[in-house]
Coordinates of C-alpha atoms in Angstrom, one line a residue:
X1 CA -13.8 -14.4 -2.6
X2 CA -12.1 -15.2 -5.8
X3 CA -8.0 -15.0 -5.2
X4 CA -6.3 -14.0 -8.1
X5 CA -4.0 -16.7 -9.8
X6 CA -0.5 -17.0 -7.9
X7 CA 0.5 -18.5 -11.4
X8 CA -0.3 -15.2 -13.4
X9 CA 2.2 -12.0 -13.5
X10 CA 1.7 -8.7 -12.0
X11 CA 1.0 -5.7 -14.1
X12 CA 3.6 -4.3 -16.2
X13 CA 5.2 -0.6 -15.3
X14 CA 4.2 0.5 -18.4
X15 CA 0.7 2.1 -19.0
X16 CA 0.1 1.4 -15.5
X17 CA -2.2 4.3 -13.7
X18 CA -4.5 5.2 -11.5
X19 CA -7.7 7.2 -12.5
X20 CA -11.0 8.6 -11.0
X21 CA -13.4 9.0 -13.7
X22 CA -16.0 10.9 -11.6
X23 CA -15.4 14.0 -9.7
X24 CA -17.1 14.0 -6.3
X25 CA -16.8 17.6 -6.0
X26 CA -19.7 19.9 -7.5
X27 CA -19.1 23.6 -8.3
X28 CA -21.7 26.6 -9.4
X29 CA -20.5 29.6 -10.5
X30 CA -21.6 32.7 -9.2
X31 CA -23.2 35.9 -11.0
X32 CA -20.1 37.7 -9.0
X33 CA -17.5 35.5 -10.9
X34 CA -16.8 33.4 -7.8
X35 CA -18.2 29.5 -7.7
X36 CA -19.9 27.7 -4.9
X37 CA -18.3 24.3 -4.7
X38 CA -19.8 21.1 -2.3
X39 CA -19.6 17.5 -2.3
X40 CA -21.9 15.5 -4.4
X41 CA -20.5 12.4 -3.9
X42 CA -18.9 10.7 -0.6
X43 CA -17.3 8.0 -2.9
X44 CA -16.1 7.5 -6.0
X45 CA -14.5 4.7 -8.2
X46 CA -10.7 4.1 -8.6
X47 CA -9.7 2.7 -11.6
X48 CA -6.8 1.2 -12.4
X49 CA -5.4 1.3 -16.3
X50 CA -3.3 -2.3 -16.7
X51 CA -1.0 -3.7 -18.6
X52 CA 0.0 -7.8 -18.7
X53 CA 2.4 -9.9 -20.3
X54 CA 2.4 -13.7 -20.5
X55 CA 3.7 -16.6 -21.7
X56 CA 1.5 -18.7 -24.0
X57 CA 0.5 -21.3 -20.6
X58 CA -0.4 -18.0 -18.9
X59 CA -2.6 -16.5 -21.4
X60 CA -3.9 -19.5 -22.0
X61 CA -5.2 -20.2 -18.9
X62 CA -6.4 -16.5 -17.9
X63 CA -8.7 -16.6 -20.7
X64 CA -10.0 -19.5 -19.2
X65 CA -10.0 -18.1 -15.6
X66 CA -11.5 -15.1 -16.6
X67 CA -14.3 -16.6 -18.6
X68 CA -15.6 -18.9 -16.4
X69 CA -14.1 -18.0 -12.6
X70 CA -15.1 -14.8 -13.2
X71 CA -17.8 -15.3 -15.3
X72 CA -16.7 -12.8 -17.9
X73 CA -14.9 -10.6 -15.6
X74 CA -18.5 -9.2 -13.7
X75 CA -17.0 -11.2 -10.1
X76 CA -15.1 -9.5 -7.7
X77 CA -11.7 -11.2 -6.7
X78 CA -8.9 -10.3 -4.8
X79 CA -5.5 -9.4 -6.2
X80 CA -2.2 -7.5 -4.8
X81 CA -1.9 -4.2 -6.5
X82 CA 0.2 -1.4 -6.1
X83 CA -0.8 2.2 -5.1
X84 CA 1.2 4.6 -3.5
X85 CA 0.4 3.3 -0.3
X86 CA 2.4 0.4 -1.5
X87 CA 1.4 -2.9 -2.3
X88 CA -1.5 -4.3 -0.7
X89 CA -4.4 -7.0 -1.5
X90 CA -7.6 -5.2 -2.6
X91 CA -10.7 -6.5 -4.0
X92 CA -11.2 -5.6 -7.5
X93 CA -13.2 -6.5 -10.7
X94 CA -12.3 -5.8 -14.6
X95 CA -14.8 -2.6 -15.8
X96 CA -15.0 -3.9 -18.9
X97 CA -13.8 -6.7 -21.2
X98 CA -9.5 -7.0 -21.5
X99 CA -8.3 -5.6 -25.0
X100 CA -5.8 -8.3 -26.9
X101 CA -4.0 -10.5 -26.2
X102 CA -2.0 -9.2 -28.9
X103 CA 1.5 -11.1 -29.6
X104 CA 4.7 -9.7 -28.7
X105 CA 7.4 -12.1 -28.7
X106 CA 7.8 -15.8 -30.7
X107 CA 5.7 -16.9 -27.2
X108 CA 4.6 -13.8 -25.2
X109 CA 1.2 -12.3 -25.2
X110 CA 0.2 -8.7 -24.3
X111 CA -2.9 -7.3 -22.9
X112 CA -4.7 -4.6 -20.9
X113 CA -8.1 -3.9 -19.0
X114 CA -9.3 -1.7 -16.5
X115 CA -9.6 -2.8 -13.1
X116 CA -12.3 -1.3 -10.8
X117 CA -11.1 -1.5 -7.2
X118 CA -14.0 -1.8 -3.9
X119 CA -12.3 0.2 -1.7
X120 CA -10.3 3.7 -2.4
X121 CA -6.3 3.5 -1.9
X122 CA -6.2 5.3 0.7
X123 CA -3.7 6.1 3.7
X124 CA -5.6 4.5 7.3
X125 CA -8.0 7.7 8.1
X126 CA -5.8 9.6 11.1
X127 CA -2.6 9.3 9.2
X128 CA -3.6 13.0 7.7
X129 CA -3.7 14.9 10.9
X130 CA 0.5 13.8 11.9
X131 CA 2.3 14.2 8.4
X132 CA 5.5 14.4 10.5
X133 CA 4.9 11.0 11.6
X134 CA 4.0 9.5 8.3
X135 CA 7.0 11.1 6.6
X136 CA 9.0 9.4 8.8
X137 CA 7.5 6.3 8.6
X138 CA 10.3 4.1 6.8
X139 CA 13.3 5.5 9.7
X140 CA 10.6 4.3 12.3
X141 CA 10.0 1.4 11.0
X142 CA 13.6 0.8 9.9
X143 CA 14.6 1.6 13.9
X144 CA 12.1 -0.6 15.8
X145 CA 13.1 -3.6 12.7
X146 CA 16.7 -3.2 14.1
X147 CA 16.5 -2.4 17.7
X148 CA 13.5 -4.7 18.4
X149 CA 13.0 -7.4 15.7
X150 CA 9.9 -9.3 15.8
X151 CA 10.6 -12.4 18.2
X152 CA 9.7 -16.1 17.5
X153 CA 9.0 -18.1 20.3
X154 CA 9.8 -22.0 20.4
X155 CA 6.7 -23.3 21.6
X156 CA 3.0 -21.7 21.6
X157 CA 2.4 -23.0 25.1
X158 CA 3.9 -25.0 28.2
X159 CA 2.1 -28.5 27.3
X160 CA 3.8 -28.1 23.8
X161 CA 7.1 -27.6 25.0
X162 CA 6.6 -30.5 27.6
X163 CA 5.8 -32.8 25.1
X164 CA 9.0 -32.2 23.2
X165 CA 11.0 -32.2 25.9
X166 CA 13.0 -35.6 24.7
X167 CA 13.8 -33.6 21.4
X168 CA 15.4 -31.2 23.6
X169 CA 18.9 -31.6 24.8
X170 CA 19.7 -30.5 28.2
X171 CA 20.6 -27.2 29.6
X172 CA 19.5 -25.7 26.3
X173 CA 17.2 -22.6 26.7
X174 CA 13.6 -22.6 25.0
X175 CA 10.8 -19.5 25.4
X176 CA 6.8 -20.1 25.5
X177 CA 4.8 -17.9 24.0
X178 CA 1.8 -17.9 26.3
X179 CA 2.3 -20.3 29.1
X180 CA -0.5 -21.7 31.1
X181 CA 1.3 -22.5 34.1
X182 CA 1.9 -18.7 34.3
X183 CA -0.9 -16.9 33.6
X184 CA -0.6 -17.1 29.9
X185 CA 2.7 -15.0 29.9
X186 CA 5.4 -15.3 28.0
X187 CA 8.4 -17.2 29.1
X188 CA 11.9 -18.7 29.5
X189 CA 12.9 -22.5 30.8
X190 CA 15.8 -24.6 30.4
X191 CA 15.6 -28.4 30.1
X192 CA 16.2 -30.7 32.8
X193 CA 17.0 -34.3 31.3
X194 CA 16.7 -37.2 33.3
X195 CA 19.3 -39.3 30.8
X196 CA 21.8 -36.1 32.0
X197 CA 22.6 -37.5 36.0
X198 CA 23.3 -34.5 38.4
X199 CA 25.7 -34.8 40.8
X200 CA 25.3 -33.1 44.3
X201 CA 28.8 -32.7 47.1
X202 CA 28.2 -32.9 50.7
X203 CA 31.4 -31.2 52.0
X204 CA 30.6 -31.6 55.6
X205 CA 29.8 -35.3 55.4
X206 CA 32.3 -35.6 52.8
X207 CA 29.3 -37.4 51.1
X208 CA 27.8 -37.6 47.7
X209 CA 24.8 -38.5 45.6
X210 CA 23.5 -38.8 41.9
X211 CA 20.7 -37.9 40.7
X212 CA 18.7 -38.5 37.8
X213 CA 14.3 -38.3 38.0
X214 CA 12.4 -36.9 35.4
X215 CA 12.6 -35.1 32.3
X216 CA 11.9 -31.2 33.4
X217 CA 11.8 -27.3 32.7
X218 CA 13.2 -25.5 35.1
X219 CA 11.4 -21.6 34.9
X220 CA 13.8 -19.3 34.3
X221 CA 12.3 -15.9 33.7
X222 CA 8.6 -15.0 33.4
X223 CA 7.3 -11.2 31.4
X224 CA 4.6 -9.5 32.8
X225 CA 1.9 -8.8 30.0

């Protein structure tokens, strides 16, 4: 699928809206003044009315993208848009050739089209039947952001973290994100270095020793999946 220039702007605010050119519902009227209405169509198009403004690089180069990547604008590509369900990538083609560029500025160009989006902008089907939920949406998400922010392991696996062990410096505490030597659970070590000599008392003997071996992690806490 074509992606949609990183380079290029995002619509303007102004002139930017949504349409439906075709209404899905049918409706009869009645000899008793009343109408019978039904569905004629499951889906319809949503269009969106757009709005650009470039530089001269930028308009230069859409022109050529449009032309040839999209072949004249009849491909599909993929572009972030904004609905009211926020911004989101959708897949979308012009409905028609761009009006303009007309110029705006010493170096700006101006220009519009119609985009015709694949899929409606709709809220995930299920979302209709708890409004309480979805109206409360941003506080959840807001809540579960503060109380339980999204953690970032160290390492992806035990192996990994082994191998950087002599990066590590010792005592210091890494997590694994799924570790093998535990049942792919998540968990929590602290590095052993063998260039960091432990020292052990024997009070009884009155004796003691120094050790150093080999570089380790020493488990400290598994969670259960």
């Amino acid at each position: 699928m074509i992606e949609y220039p990183a380079e290029l702007p995002l619509p303007l605010q102004d002139g930017y809206a949504l349409d439906t050119p075709v209404d899905p519902m049918l409706r009869t009227p009645m000899v008793s003044g009343r109408a019978r209405q039904r569905l004629n169509f499951d889906e319809v198009p949503y269009l969106i009315n757009a709005k650009w403004n470039c530089d001269r690089n930028q308009m230069a180069f859409f022109q050529g993208w449009y032309a040839r990547a999209l072949v004249q604008g009849v491909e599909w590509f993929k572009a972030t848009l904004l609905t009211p369900i926020g911004f989101k990538e959708y897949e979308c083609r012009f409905a028609g050739h761009y009006t303009g560029p007309t110029l705006v500025q010493v170096s700006r160009w101006e220009f519009s089209a119609v985009l015709e989006l694949r899929e409606p902008p709709l809220i995930q089907p299920g979302w209709e039947e708890f409004p309480q939920f979805w109206f409360m949406m941003n506080i959840i998400d807001m809540a579960v952001n503060r109380e339980w922010p999204v953690y970032v392991f160290d390492y992806p696996n035990y192996a990994a973290a082994l191998a950087d062990i002599r990066n590590l410096r010792d005592g210091l505490r890494i997590s694994v994100e799924a570790d093998e030597t535990r049942g792919g659970q998540p968990s929590h070590y602290q590095v052993s270095r063998a260039d960091c000599p432990s020292l052990s008392l024997d009070f009884l003997s009155q004796t003691y020793g120094v050790g150093s071996g080999a570089d380790s992690l020493v488990l400290v806490v598994t969670y259960a999946g």
